[in-house]
Amino acid sequence: MKRQLFLAVSLAALILFLAVQIFLIVSTWRQKEEIIMMRYSTLTRDGLSYLITERKSDGFEQAMDVTDRFADYLINEELPTLGDESDSTALGRLALTEVYSILRDNELLTSFYRSFIGSAGYDTDFISHIAIAHLGLLTPGGLMVLADTSYLRPARNMIVVNTFREEHNNFMIEFHYLLDLTHRNRLVFREALASLALITASMVIVLFLLALAWRSLLEERRLSELKSDFINNMTHELKTPLATITVAGKALQKEQVAADPQKVIETAELISKQSLHLNQLINTILDISLLEREEFQPDRSRVVISELMQQIVASFLTSCDQCAVITGEYGTGKREAEVDVPYFTAMITNLLSNAVKYCDGKPEIRVSANLSGDDIVITVTDNGTGIPSEHLGHIFDKFYRVPTGNIHKTKGLGLGLYYVRRIAAAHGGEITVTSRPGRGTTFTITIPNH
Ligand code: ADP
């Protein structure tokens, strides 16, 4: 419940955090965009006042003269031939198109701005636009309006440099001169880069920390599951032999059993076998806590490795009533190695008993010891159930058992391979595994032997 609450709160915090970051990115972008637009507005306004004061020009004189001549032509040549209203609408459209092209072809402002803005060190990738708001002919009969689009607002992404209002001999006009920054986004990006990088970095750091927290939460959950599995398995492992011993003890007290020497021997054997099993279990647990101590040092002695291996195999077969067929191949000859004999024995015995435990048919096991450079390489190969590849990376972890869906099919605490790994490590070596589900498994122990 607590964990779910934590998850819900952290998820909400994450969403809020991301929303704030996105808001920050958007507002930084807008801010920089406004700054750039303002900079260009100021620049163009300064440019225009410079042009007017220093060069006594606004860049449109020539365009106005040409337009005036054109208006004169309209008044004197076209107007007298006009028939109905549609004629005057067509004339208005024609005049507007023509005036647009006259203004575009004759204006000098754009080329001036390119050098003015360029010499100030700013980007000159812009396009200029002209938008006529009013156009009227000054005919002898009064003003004839050809266009009135003053209600249209210039687009938001354009800079309105100036609105010109002019009245000449034959016409009057009002138009906006606009600049459109073609690489505006690139300019904004360049300006906002530092802030964007900071925001992104903080986002990445927070997400990374969250991922770490999430991982440790999952790990904690996995450990608590392992712990409860272990307690279940442990209870089961301890209770079974104890129950058997109790029942056997009670049986011995019965006269019928006590009077039959054969039964007494059988019951005593049962008790001794179960006690041995309990003893091994407790020893493994105690050994593990010993092996986990940093200062642990194996008590090594020099032994002929092939002879030791043969002894281990033989005593394993005796203890399990010849439960498997074991073949040995020892390429180490009379080579000696320094090992801690009890731990080394426990390590190989563990692998052998797993090979028997995880085999559905008659276990056939191949054991080998060979030299590879200065290393001694020991393998234990079985024909058992094998291990699915997704579990191979975990089987050496403490308490890890491959899930079977049927918890007590094979008994165990998930400590055997962990124990084996620790013993191999205590000898400065390592253990690896390869397996083919349904075919068998090979464990390889490599121990350096200097
Ligand atoms: P335990 O045997 O007590 O479960 P181990 O640490 O010895 O614990 O083994 C961990 C898991 O690895 C086992 O649960 C089993 O599924 C798998 N395993 C170990 N040895 C073998 C083997 N020889 N063949 C198939 N599976 C094995």
CSV table of C-alpha atoms and ligand atoms in Angstrom, one decimal:
chain,number,residue,atom,x,y,z
A,1,MET,CA,0.0,0.0,0.0
A,2,LYS,CA,2.8,2.3,1.0
A,3,ARG,CA,4.7,1.4,-2.1
A,4,GLN,CA,1.7,2.1,-4.3
A,5,LEU,CA,1.2,5.5,-2.7
A,6,PHE,CA,4.9,6.2,-3.2
A,7,LEU,CA,4.6,5.2,-6.9
A,8,ALA,CA,1.5,7.3,-7.4
A,9,VAL,CA,3.1,10.4,-5.8
A,10,SER,CA,6.3,10.0,-7.7
A,11,LEU,CA,4.4,9.5,-11.0
A,12,ALA,CA,2.4,12.7,-10.3
A,13,ALA,CA,5.6,14.6,-9.4
A,14,LEU,CA,7.2,13.3,-12.6
A,15,ILE,CA,4.3,14.5,-14.7
A,16,LEU,CA,4.3,17.9,-12.9
A,17,PHE,CA,8.0,18.2,-13.4
A,18,LEU,CA,7.8,17.4,-17.1
A,19,ALA,CA,4.9,19.8,-17.5
A,20,VAL,CA,7.0,22.6,-15.8
A,21,GLN,CA,10.0,21.8,-18.0
A,22,ILE,CA,7.9,21.9,-21.2
A,23,PHE,CA,6.3,25.2,-20.0
A,24,LEU,CA,9.8,26.5,-19.4
A,25,ILE,CA,11.1,25.4,-22.8
A,26,VAL,CA,8.1,27.0,-24.6
A,27,SER,CA,8.3,30.2,-22.6
A,28,THR,CA,12.1,30.5,-23.1
A,29,TRP,CA,11.5,30.0,-26.8
A,30,ARG,CA,8.8,32.7,-26.9
A,31,GLN,CA,10.9,35.1,-24.9
A,32,LYS,CA,13.9,34.7,-27.2
A,33,GLU,CA,11.6,35.0,-30.2
A,34,GLU,CA,10.3,38.3,-28.9
A,35,ILE,CA,13.8,39.5,-28.2
A,36,ILE,CA,14.9,38.8,-31.8
A,37,MET,CA,11.8,40.4,-33.2
A,38,MET,CA,12.3,43.5,-31.1
A,39,ARG,CA,16.0,43.7,-32.0
A,40,TYR,CA,15.1,43.6,-35.7
A,41,SER,CA,12.3,46.2,-35.2
A,42,THR,CA,14.7,48.6,-33.5
A,43,LEU,CA,17.3,48.0,-36.1
A,44,THR,CA,15.0,48.6,-39.0
A,45,ARG,CA,13.5,51.7,-37.3
A,46,ASP,CA,17.0,53.1,-36.7
A,47,GLY,CA,17.9,52.3,-40.3
A,48,LEU,CA,14.9,54.2,-41.6
A,49,SER,CA,15.6,57.3,-39.5
A,50,TYR,CA,19.2,57.2,-40.7
A,51,LEU,CA,18.0,56.9,-44.3
A,52,ILE,CA,15.6,59.9,-43.9
A,53,THR,CA,18.0,62.2,-42.0
A,54,GLU,CA,21.2,61.4,-43.7
A,55,ARG,CA,20.2,60.6,-47.2
A,56,LYS,CA,16.9,62.5,-47.3
A,57,SER,CA,15.1,59.4,-48.6
A,58,ASP,CA,12.6,56.8,-47.5
A,59,GLY,CA,13.5,54.4,-50.3
A,60,PHE,CA,10.2,54.8,-52.2
A,61,GLU,CA,10.6,58.1,-54.1
A,62,GLN,CA,11.2,56.4,-57.4
A,63,ALA,CA,8.4,54.0,-56.8
A,64,MET,CA,6.0,56.8,-56.0
A,65,ASP,CA,6.9,58.7,-59.3
A,66,VAL,CA,6.3,55.6,-61.4
A,67,THR,CA,3.0,55.0,-59.6
A,68,ASP,CA,2.0,58.6,-60.1
A,69,ARG,CA,2.6,58.3,-63.9
A,70,PHE,CA,0.6,55.1,-63.9
A,71,ALA,CA,-2.3,56.7,-62.0
A,72,ASP,CA,-2.2,59.6,-64.5
A,73,TYR,CA,-2.6,57.0,-67.3
A,74,LEU,CA,-5.5,55.4,-65.5
A,75,ILE,CA,-7.3,58.6,-65.0
A,76,ASN,CA,-6.8,59.9,-68.5
A,77,GLU,CA,-6.9,56.7,-70.6
A,78,GLU,CA,-8.8,54.0,-68.7
A,79,LEU,CA,-11.4,55.9,-66.7
A,80,PRO,CA,-13.2,57.5,-69.7
A,81,THR,CA,-13.7,54.0,-71.2
A,82,LEU,CA,-15.3,52.5,-68.1
A,83,GLY,CA,-18.8,51.0,-68.6
A,84,ASP,CA,-20.6,49.3,-65.7
A,85,GLU,CA,-19.6,48.5,-62.2
A,86,SER,CA,-17.8,45.3,-63.1
A,87,ASP,CA,-15.5,47.3,-65.3
A,88,SER,CA,-14.4,49.5,-62.4
A,89,THR,CA,-13.9,46.4,-60.2
A,90,ALA,CA,-11.7,44.9,-62.9
A,91,LEU,CA,-9.8,48.2,-63.2
A,92,GLY,CA,-9.3,48.3,-59.4
A,93,ARG,CA,-7.9,44.7,-59.4
A,94,LEU,CA,-5.6,45.5,-62.4
A,95,ALA,CA,-4.4,48.7,-60.8
A,96,LEU,CA,-3.6,47.0,-57.5
A,97,THR,CA,-1.6,44.3,-59.1
A,98,GLU,CA,0.3,46.8,-61.2
A,99,VAL,CA,1.0,49.1,-58.2
A,100,TYR,CA,2.3,46.1,-56.2
A,101,SER,CA,4.8,45.3,-58.9
A,102,ILE,CA,5.8,48.9,-59.4
A,103,LEU,CA,6.5,49.2,-55.6
A,104,ARG,CA,8.5,46.0,-55.5
A,105,ASP,CA,10.5,46.8,-58.6
A,106,ASN,CA,11.4,50.3,-57.6
A,107,GLU,CA,11.8,50.3,-53.9
A,108,LEU,CA,15.4,50.7,-52.5
A,109,LEU,CA,14.7,49.9,-48.9
A,110,THR,CA,15.4,46.2,-49.0
A,111,SER,CA,18.9,46.5,-50.5
A,112,PHE,CA,19.6,49.3,-48.0
A,113,TYR,CA,18.5,47.0,-45.1
A,114,ARG,CA,20.6,44.1,-46.3
A,115,SER,CA,23.8,46.2,-46.0
A,116,PHE,CA,22.6,48.1,-42.9
A,117,ILE,CA,21.6,45.0,-40.9
A,118,GLY,CA,24.6,43.0,-42.2
A,119,SER,CA,27.1,45.7,-41.2
A,120,ALA,CA,25.5,45.6,-37.7
A,121,GLY,CA,26.5,41.9,-37.6
A,122,TYR,CA,23.1,40.4,-37.7
A,123,ASP,CA,21.5,37.7,-40.0
A,124,THR,CA,20.3,39.1,-43.3
A,125,ASP,CA,18.3,36.1,-44.4
A,126,PHE,CA,15.0,37.9,-44.6
A,127,ILE,CA,12.3,38.5,-47.3
A,128,SER,CA,10.6,41.9,-47.5
A,129,HIS,CA,6.9,42.3,-48.1
A,130,ILE,CA,4.7,45.2,-49.1
A,131,ALA,CA,1.0,45.1,-48.1
A,132,ILE,CA,-1.2,47.9,-49.6
A,133,ALA,CA,-3.9,48.9,-47.1
A,134,HIS,CA,-5.5,51.8,-49.2
A,135,LEU,CA,-5.2,52.8,-52.8
A,136,GLY,CA,-7.2,55.6,-54.4
A,137,LEU,CA,-7.1,57.6,-57.6
A,138,LEU,CA,-7.5,61.4,-57.3
A,139,THR,CA,-9.8,62.0,-60.2
A,140,PRO,CA,-11.2,65.4,-61.1
A,141,GLY,CA,-14.5,64.1,-59.8
A,142,GLY,CA,-13.0,63.2,-56.4
A,143,LEU,CA,-11.3,60.2,-54.7
A,144,MET,CA,-11.9,56.8,-56.4
A,145,VAL,CA,-11.1,54.0,-54.0
A,146,LEU,CA,-9.3,51.1,-55.8
A,147,ALA,CA,-8.5,49.0,-52.7
A,148,ASP,CA,-9.2,49.1,-49.0
A,149,THR,CA,-7.8,46.2,-47.0
A,150,SER,CA,-6.9,48.3,-44.0
A,151,TYR,CA,-8.8,45.9,-41.8
A,152,LEU,CA,-6.3,43.1,-42.5
A,153,ARG,CA,-3.6,42.8,-39.8
A,154,PRO,CA,-0.1,41.8,-40.9
A,155,ALA,CA,0.9,38.3,-39.9
A,156,ARG,CA,2.3,37.9,-36.4
A,157,ASN,CA,5.7,36.5,-37.5
A,158,MET,CA,6.5,39.5,-39.6
A,159,ILE,CA,8.1,42.7,-38.5
A,160,VAL,CA,6.2,45.8,-39.4
A,161,VAL,CA,9.0,48.2,-40.3
A,162,ASN,CA,6.9,51.2,-41.2
A,163,THR,CA,3.5,52.2,-42.6
A,164,PHE,CA,3.8,54.7,-45.4
A,165,ARG,CA,1.0,57.2,-46.2
A,166,GLU,CA,1.6,59.2,-49.4
A,167,GLU,CA,-0.5,61.6,-51.4
A,168,HIS,CA,0.7,62.5,-54.9
A,169,ASN,CA,-0.8,64.4,-57.8
A,170,ASN,CA,-2.9,61.5,-59.1
A,171,PHE,CA,-3.2,59.0,-56.3
A,172,MET,CA,-3.0,58.4,-52.6
A,173,ILE,CA,-1.7,55.2,-50.9
A,174,GLU,CA,-1.2,53.6,-47.6
A,175,PHE,CA,1.0,50.5,-47.4
A,176,HIS,CA,3.0,48.5,-44.8
A,177,TYR,CA,6.6,47.6,-45.4
A,178,LEU,CA,7.3,44.3,-43.7
A,179,LEU,CA,10.2,42.0,-43.0
A,180,ASP,CA,9.9,38.2,-42.7
A,181,LEU,CA,12.9,36.5,-41.1
A,182,THR,CA,13.2,33.2,-43.1
A,183,HIS,CA,15.5,31.5,-40.5
A,184,ARG,CA,13.8,32.8,-37.5
A,185,ASN,CA,13.7,29.4,-35.8
A,186,ARG,CA,17.3,28.9,-36.3
A,187,LEU,CA,18.1,32.3,-34.8
A,188,VAL,CA,15.9,31.6,-31.8
A,189,PHE,CA,17.4,28.2,-31.4
A,190,ARG,CA,20.9,29.7,-31.4
A,191,GLU,CA,19.9,32.3,-28.8
A,192,ALA,CA,18.0,29.8,-26.6
A,193,LEU,CA,20.6,27.1,-26.8
A,194,ALA,CA,22.2,27.6,-23.4
A,195,SER,CA,18.9,27.8,-21.5
A,196,LEU,CA,17.5,24.8,-23.5
A,197,ALA,CA,20.6,22.8,-22.7
A,198,LEU,CA,20.3,23.6,-19.0
A,199,ILE,CA,16.6,22.6,-18.9
A,200,THR,CA,17.3,19.4,-20.9
A,201,ALA,CA,20.2,18.5,-18.6
A,202,SER,CA,18.1,19.0,-15.5
A,203,MET,CA,15.4,16.9,-17.1
A,204,VAL,CA,17.9,14.1,-17.9
A,205,ILE,CA,19.3,14.2,-14.4
A,206,VAL,CA,15.9,14.0,-12.7
A,207,LEU,CA,14.8,11.2,-15.0
A,208,PHE,CA,18.0,9.3,-14.3
A,209,LEU,CA,17.6,9.7,-10.6
A,210,LEU,CA,14.0,8.5,-10.9
A,211,ALA,CA,15.1,5.5,-12.9
A,212,LEU,CA,17.6,4.7,-10.2
A,213,ALA,CA,15.0,5.0,-7.5
A,214,TRP,CA,12.6,2.8,-9.6
A,215,ARG,CA,15.3,0.2,-10.0
A,216,SER,CA,16.1,0.0,-6.4
A,217,LEU,CA,12.4,-0.3,-5.6
A,218,LEU,CA,12.1,-3.2,-7.9
A,219,GLU,CA,15.3,-4.7,-6.5
A,220,GLU,CA,13.9,-4.3,-3.0
A,221,ARG,CA,10.7,-6.0,-4.1
A,222,ARG,CA,12.7,-8.8,-5.7
A,223,LEU,CA,14.7,-9.3,-2.5
A,224,SER,CA,11.6,-9.4,-0.3
A,225,GLU,CA,10.0,-12.0,-2.6
A,226,LEU,CA,13.2,-14.0,-2.5
A,227,LYS,CA,13.2,-13.7,1.3
A,228,SER,CA,9.7,-15.0,1.7
A,229,ASP,CA,10.4,-17.8,-0.8
A,230,PHE,CA,13.5,-18.7,1.2
A,231,ILE,CA,11.6,-18.8,4.4
A,232,ASN,CA,8.9,-21.1,2.8
A,233,ASN,CA,11.6,-23.4,1.3
A,234,MET,CA,13.6,-23.4,4.5
A,235,THR,CA,10.6,-24.3,6.6
A,236,HIS,CA,9.8,-27.1,4.2
A,237,GLU,CA,13.5,-28.3,4.1
A,238,LEU,CA,13.8,-28.4,7.8
A,239,LYS,CA,10.3,-29.8,8.6
A,240,THR,CA,10.5,-32.8,6.3
A,241,PRO,CA,13.6,-34.4,7.9
A,242,LEU,CA,12.5,-33.4,11.4
A,243,ALA,CA,9.1,-35.0,10.9
A,244,THR,CA,10.7,-38.2,9.5
A,245,ILE,CA,13.1,-38.3,12.5
A,246,THR,CA,10.2,-37.8,15.0
A,247,VAL,CA,8.1,-40.5,13.4
A,248,ALA,CA,11.1,-42.9,13.2
A,249,GLY,CA,11.9,-42.2,16.9
A,250,LYS,CA,8.4,-42.9,17.9
A,251,ALA,CA,8.4,-46.1,15.9
A,252,LEU,CA,11.5,-47.3,17.7
A,253,GLN,CA,9.6,-47.0,21.0
A,254,LYS,CA,7.0,-49.4,19.8
A,255,GLU,CA,7.5,-53.0,20.9
A,256,GLN,CA,6.8,-54.5,17.5
A,257,VAL,CA,9.6,-52.5,15.9
A,258,ALA,CA,12.0,-52.8,18.8
A,259,ALA,CA,11.6,-56.6,18.8
A,260,ASP,CA,12.6,-56.8,15.1
A,261,PRO,CA,16.3,-56.1,14.6
A,262,GLN,CA,15.9,-55.6,10.9
A,263,LYS,CA,13.3,-52.9,11.4
A,264,VAL,CA,15.5,-51.2,14.1
A,265,ILE,CA,18.4,-51.1,11.6
A,266,GLU,CA,16.2,-49.7,8.9
A,267,THR,CA,14.8,-47.0,11.2
A,268,ALA,CA,18.2,-46.1,12.5
A,269,GLU,CA,19.5,-45.7,9.0
A,270,LEU,CA,16.6,-43.5,8.2
A,271,ILE,CA,17.3,-41.3,11.2
A,272,SER,CA,20.9,-41.1,10.4
A,273,LYS,CA,20.3,-40.2,6.7
A,274,GLN,CA,17.8,-37.5,7.7
A,275,SER,CA,20.2,-36.1,10.4
A,276,LEU,CA,23.0,-36.1,7.8
A,277,HIS,CA,20.8,-34.1,5.5
A,278,LEU,CA,19.9,-31.6,8.3
A,279,ASN,CA,23.5,-31.3,9.2
A,280,GLN,CA,24.5,-30.6,5.6
A,281,LEU,CA,21.9,-28.0,5.3
A,282,ILE,CA,22.9,-26.2,8.5
A,283,ASN,CA,26.6,-26.5,7.5
A,284,THR,CA,25.9,-24.9,4.1
A,285,ILE,CA,24.2,-22.0,5.7
A,286,LEU,CA,27.0,-21.5,8.3
A,287,ASP,CA,29.6,-21.9,5.5
A,288,ILE,CA,28.0,-19.3,3.4
A,289,SER,CA,28.1,-16.7,6.2
A,290,LEU,CA,31.7,-17.6,6.7
A,291,LEU,CA,32.5,-17.3,3.0
A,292,GLU,CA,30.8,-13.9,2.8
A,293,ARG,CA,33.2,-12.5,5.3
A,294,GLU,CA,35.8,-10.3,3.5
A,295,GLU,CA,38.7,-11.6,5.6
A,296,PHE,CA,37.8,-15.3,4.7
A,297,GLN,CA,40.9,-17.2,3.4
A,298,PRO,CA,40.6,-20.8,2.3
A,299,ASP,CA,42.8,-23.2,4.1
A,300,ARG,CA,44.7,-24.6,1.1
A,301,SER,CA,46.8,-27.7,0.9
A,302,ARG,CA,48.6,-29.3,-2.1
A,303,VAL,CA,46.7,-32.2,-3.6
A,304,VAL,CA,46.7,-34.2,-6.9
A,305,ILE,CA,43.6,-32.7,-8.4
A,306,SER,CA,42.7,-35.8,-10.5
A,307,GLU,CA,42.9,-38.0,-7.4
A,308,LEU,CA,40.8,-35.6,-5.3
A,309,MET,CA,38.2,-35.5,-8.1
A,310,GLN,CA,38.0,-39.3,-8.2
A,311,GLN,CA,37.5,-39.5,-4.5
A,312,ILE,CA,34.8,-36.9,-4.5
A,313,VAL,CA,32.9,-38.7,-7.3
A,314,ALA,CA,33.3,-42.1,-5.5
A,315,SER,CA,32.1,-40.8,-2.2
A,316,PHE,CA,29.2,-39.0,-3.8
A,317,LEU,CA,28.1,-42.2,-5.6
A,318,THR,CA,28.3,-44.1,-2.3
A,319,SER,CA,26.3,-41.5,-0.4
A,320,CYS,CA,23.5,-41.5,-3.0
A,321,ASP,CA,23.4,-45.2,-3.5
A,322,GLN,CA,24.8,-45.1,-7.0
A,323,CYS,CA,22.1,-42.7,-8.2
A,324,ALA,CA,23.9,-41.8,-11.4
A,325,VAL,CA,26.4,-42.9,-14.0
A,326,ILE,CA,29.4,-40.7,-13.7
A,327,THR,CA,32.3,-40.8,-16.2
A,328,GLY,CA,35.5,-38.9,-15.5
A,329,GLU,CA,38.2,-37.6,-17.8
A,330,TYR,CA,41.2,-36.1,-16.1
A,331,GLY,CA,43.8,-34.5,-18.3
A,332,THR,CA,45.7,-33.0,-15.3
A,333,GLY,CA,47.7,-36.3,-14.7
A,334,LYS,CA,49.7,-36.0,-11.5
A,335,ARG,CA,49.4,-32.2,-11.4
A,336,GLU,CA,49.0,-30.8,-8.0
A,337,ALA,CA,46.9,-27.8,-7.0
A,338,GLU,CA,46.5,-25.8,-3.9
A,339,VAL,CA,42.9,-26.1,-2.8
A,340,ASP,CA,40.8,-26.1,0.4
A,341,VAL,CA,39.9,-29.7,0.3
A,342,PRO,CA,36.6,-29.6,2.4
A,343,TYR,CA,35.3,-26.5,0.4
A,344,PHE,CA,36.5,-27.9,-2.9
A,345,THR,CA,34.7,-31.2,-2.1
A,346,ALA,CA,31.5,-29.3,-1.1
A,347,MET,CA,31.7,-27.4,-4.4
A,348,ILE,CA,31.9,-30.4,-6.7
A,349,THR,CA,29.4,-32.4,-4.6
A,350,ASN,CA,26.9,-29.6,-4.9
A,351,LEU,CA,27.2,-29.6,-8.7
A,352,LEU,CA,26.9,-33.4,-8.8
A,353,SER,CA,23.8,-33.4,-6.6
A,354,ASN,CA,22.2,-30.7,-8.7
A,355,ALA,CA,22.9,-32.8,-11.8
A,356,VAL,CA,21.0,-35.6,-10.1
A,357,LYS,CA,18.3,-33.4,-8.7
A,358,TYR,CA,17.4,-31.7,-11.9
A,359,CYS,CA,17.2,-34.8,-14.1
A,360,ASP,CA,14.0,-36.5,-15.0
A,361,GLY,CA,15.5,-39.8,-16.2
A,362,LYS,CA,18.6,-41.7,-15.3
A,363,PRO,CA,21.4,-39.2,-14.6
A,364,GLU,CA,24.5,-39.5,-16.8
A,365,ILE,CA,27.2,-37.1,-15.7
A,366,ARG,CA,30.6,-36.3,-17.2
A,367,VAL,CA,33.2,-34.8,-15.0
A,368,SER,CA,36.5,-33.5,-16.3
A,369,ALA,CA,39.6,-31.7,-15.0
A,370,ASN,CA,42.1,-30.2,-17.5
A,371,LEU,CA,44.8,-27.7,-17.7
A,372,SER,CA,44.5,-24.5,-19.7
A,373,GLY,CA,47.7,-22.5,-19.3
A,374,ASP,CA,48.2,-22.2,-15.6
A,375,ASP,CA,44.5,-22.7,-14.9
A,376,ILE,CA,42.7,-25.8,-13.9
A,377,VAL,CA,39.4,-26.1,-15.7
A,378,ILE,CA,36.8,-28.4,-14.2
A,379,THR,CA,33.6,-29.2,-15.9
A,380,VAL,CA,30.5,-31.0,-14.8
A,381,THR,CA,28.0,-31.9,-17.6
A,382,ASP,CA,24.7,-33.5,-17.1
A,383,ASN,CA,21.8,-34.8,-19.2
A,384,GLY,CA,19.2,-33.1,-17.1
A,385,THR,CA,16.3,-30.7,-17.6
A,386,GLY,CA,18.6,-27.8,-18.6
A,387,ILE,CA,18.0,-24.1,-17.7
A,388,PRO,CA,16.1,-21.6,-19.8
A,389,SER,CA,18.5,-18.9,-21.1
A,390,GLU,CA,16.6,-16.1,-19.3
A,391,HIS,CA,17.5,-17.6,-15.9
A,392,LEU,CA,21.2,-18.4,-16.7
A,393,GLY,CA,22.3,-14.9,-15.5
A,394,HIS,CA,20.6,-15.3,-12.1
A,395,ILE,CA,21.2,-18.9,-11.0
A,396,PHE,CA,24.4,-18.0,-9.1
A,397,ASP,CA,22.5,-15.3,-7.1
A,398,LYS,CA,21.7,-16.0,-3.5
A,399,PHE,CA,18.3,-17.7,-3.0
A,400,TYR,CA,17.6,-17.7,-6.7
A,401,ARG,CA,15.6,-20.7,-7.9
A,402,VAL,CA,14.3,-21.2,-11.4
A,403,PRO,CA,10.6,-20.8,-11.1
A,404,THR,CA,8.8,-24.0,-12.0
A,405,GLY,CA,5.2,-23.1,-11.2
A,406,ASN,CA,5.2,-26.1,-8.9
A,407,ILE,CA,7.2,-24.8,-5.9
A,408,HIS,CA,8.0,-28.1,-4.2
A,409,LYS,CA,8.7,-30.3,-7.2
A,410,THR,CA,12.4,-30.3,-6.4
A,411,LYS,CA,13.4,-29.2,-2.9
A,412,GLY,CA,16.1,-26.6,-2.4
A,413,LEU,CA,16.9,-23.2,-0.9
A,414,GLY,CA,18.5,-21.6,-3.9
A,415,LEU,CA,21.8,-21.5,-2.1
A,416,GLY,CA,23.8,-24.3,-3.7
A,417,LEU,CA,25.1,-22.5,-6.8
A,418,TYR,CA,25.7,-19.3,-4.8
A,419,TYR,CA,27.8,-21.4,-2.4
A,420,VAL,CA,29.7,-22.9,-5.3
A,421,ARG,CA,30.4,-19.5,-6.8
A,422,ARG,CA,31.6,-18.2,-3.5
A,423,ILE,CA,34.0,-21.2,-3.1
A,424,ALA,CA,35.3,-20.7,-6.6
A,425,ALA,CA,35.8,-17.0,-5.9
A,426,ALA,CA,37.6,-17.8,-2.6
A,427,HIS,CA,40.1,-19.8,-4.7
A,428,GLY,CA,40.5,-16.8,-7.0
A,429,GLY,CA,38.5,-18.6,-9.7
A,430,GLU,CA,35.1,-18.3,-11.4
A,431,ILE,CA,32.2,-20.5,-12.5
A,432,THR,CA,30.3,-20.2,-15.8
A,433,VAL,CA,27.3,-22.2,-17.2
A,434,THR,CA,26.0,-23.2,-20.6
A,435,SER,CA,22.7,-25.0,-20.9
A,436,ARG,CA,20.3,-26.4,-23.5
A,437,PRO,CA,16.8,-26.9,-22.0
A,438,GLY,CA,15.7,-30.5,-22.3
A,439,ARG,CA,19.3,-31.6,-23.2
A,440,GLY,CA,21.5,-30.8,-20.2
A,441,THR,CA,23.8,-28.3,-18.5
A,442,THR,CA,27.6,-27.8,-18.2
A,443,PHE,CA,29.2,-25.9,-15.3
A,444,THR,CA,32.8,-24.9,-15.8
A,445,ILE,CA,35.0,-23.9,-12.9
A,446,THR,CA,38.3,-22.2,-13.7
A,447,ILE,CA,40.8,-22.0,-10.9
A,448,PRO,CA,44.2,-20.3,-11.3
A,449,ASN,CA,47.1,-22.5,-10.1
A,450,HIS,CA,50.3,-20.5,-9.9
B,1,ADP,P1,18.5,-25.1,-5.4
B,1,ADP,O1,18.9,-26.4,-6.0
B,1,ADP,O2,18.4,-25.2,-3.9
B,1,ADP,O3,17.2,-24.6,-6.0
B,1,ADP,P2,20.8,-23.9,-6.5
B,1,ADP,O4,21.5,-22.6,-6.2
B,1,ADP,O5,21.7,-25.2,-6.4
B,1,ADP,O6,19.5,-24.0,-5.6
B,1,ADP,O7,20.3,-23.8,-8.0
B,1,ADP,C1,19.6,-22.7,-8.4
B,1,ADP,C2,18.7,-23.1,-9.5
B,1,ADP,O8,19.4,-23.4,-10.7
B,1,ADP,C3,17.8,-24.3,-9.2
B,1,ADP,O9,16.6,-23.9,-8.7
B,1,ADP,C4,17.6,-25.0,-10.6
B,1,ADP,O10,16.5,-24.5,-11.2
B,1,ADP,C5,18.8,-24.5,-11.4
B,1,ADP,N1,19.8,-25.6,-11.5
B,1,ADP,C6,21.0,-25.7,-10.8
B,1,ADP,N2,21.7,-26.8,-11.3
B,1,ADP,C7,21.0,-27.3,-12.3
B,1,ADP,C8,21.2,-28.4,-13.2
B,1,ADP,N3,22.3,-29.2,-13.1
B,1,ADP,N4,20.3,-28.6,-14.2
B,1,ADP,C9,19.2,-27.8,-14.3
B,1,ADP,N5,18.9,-26.8,-13.5
B,1,ADP,C10,19.8,-26.5,-12.5
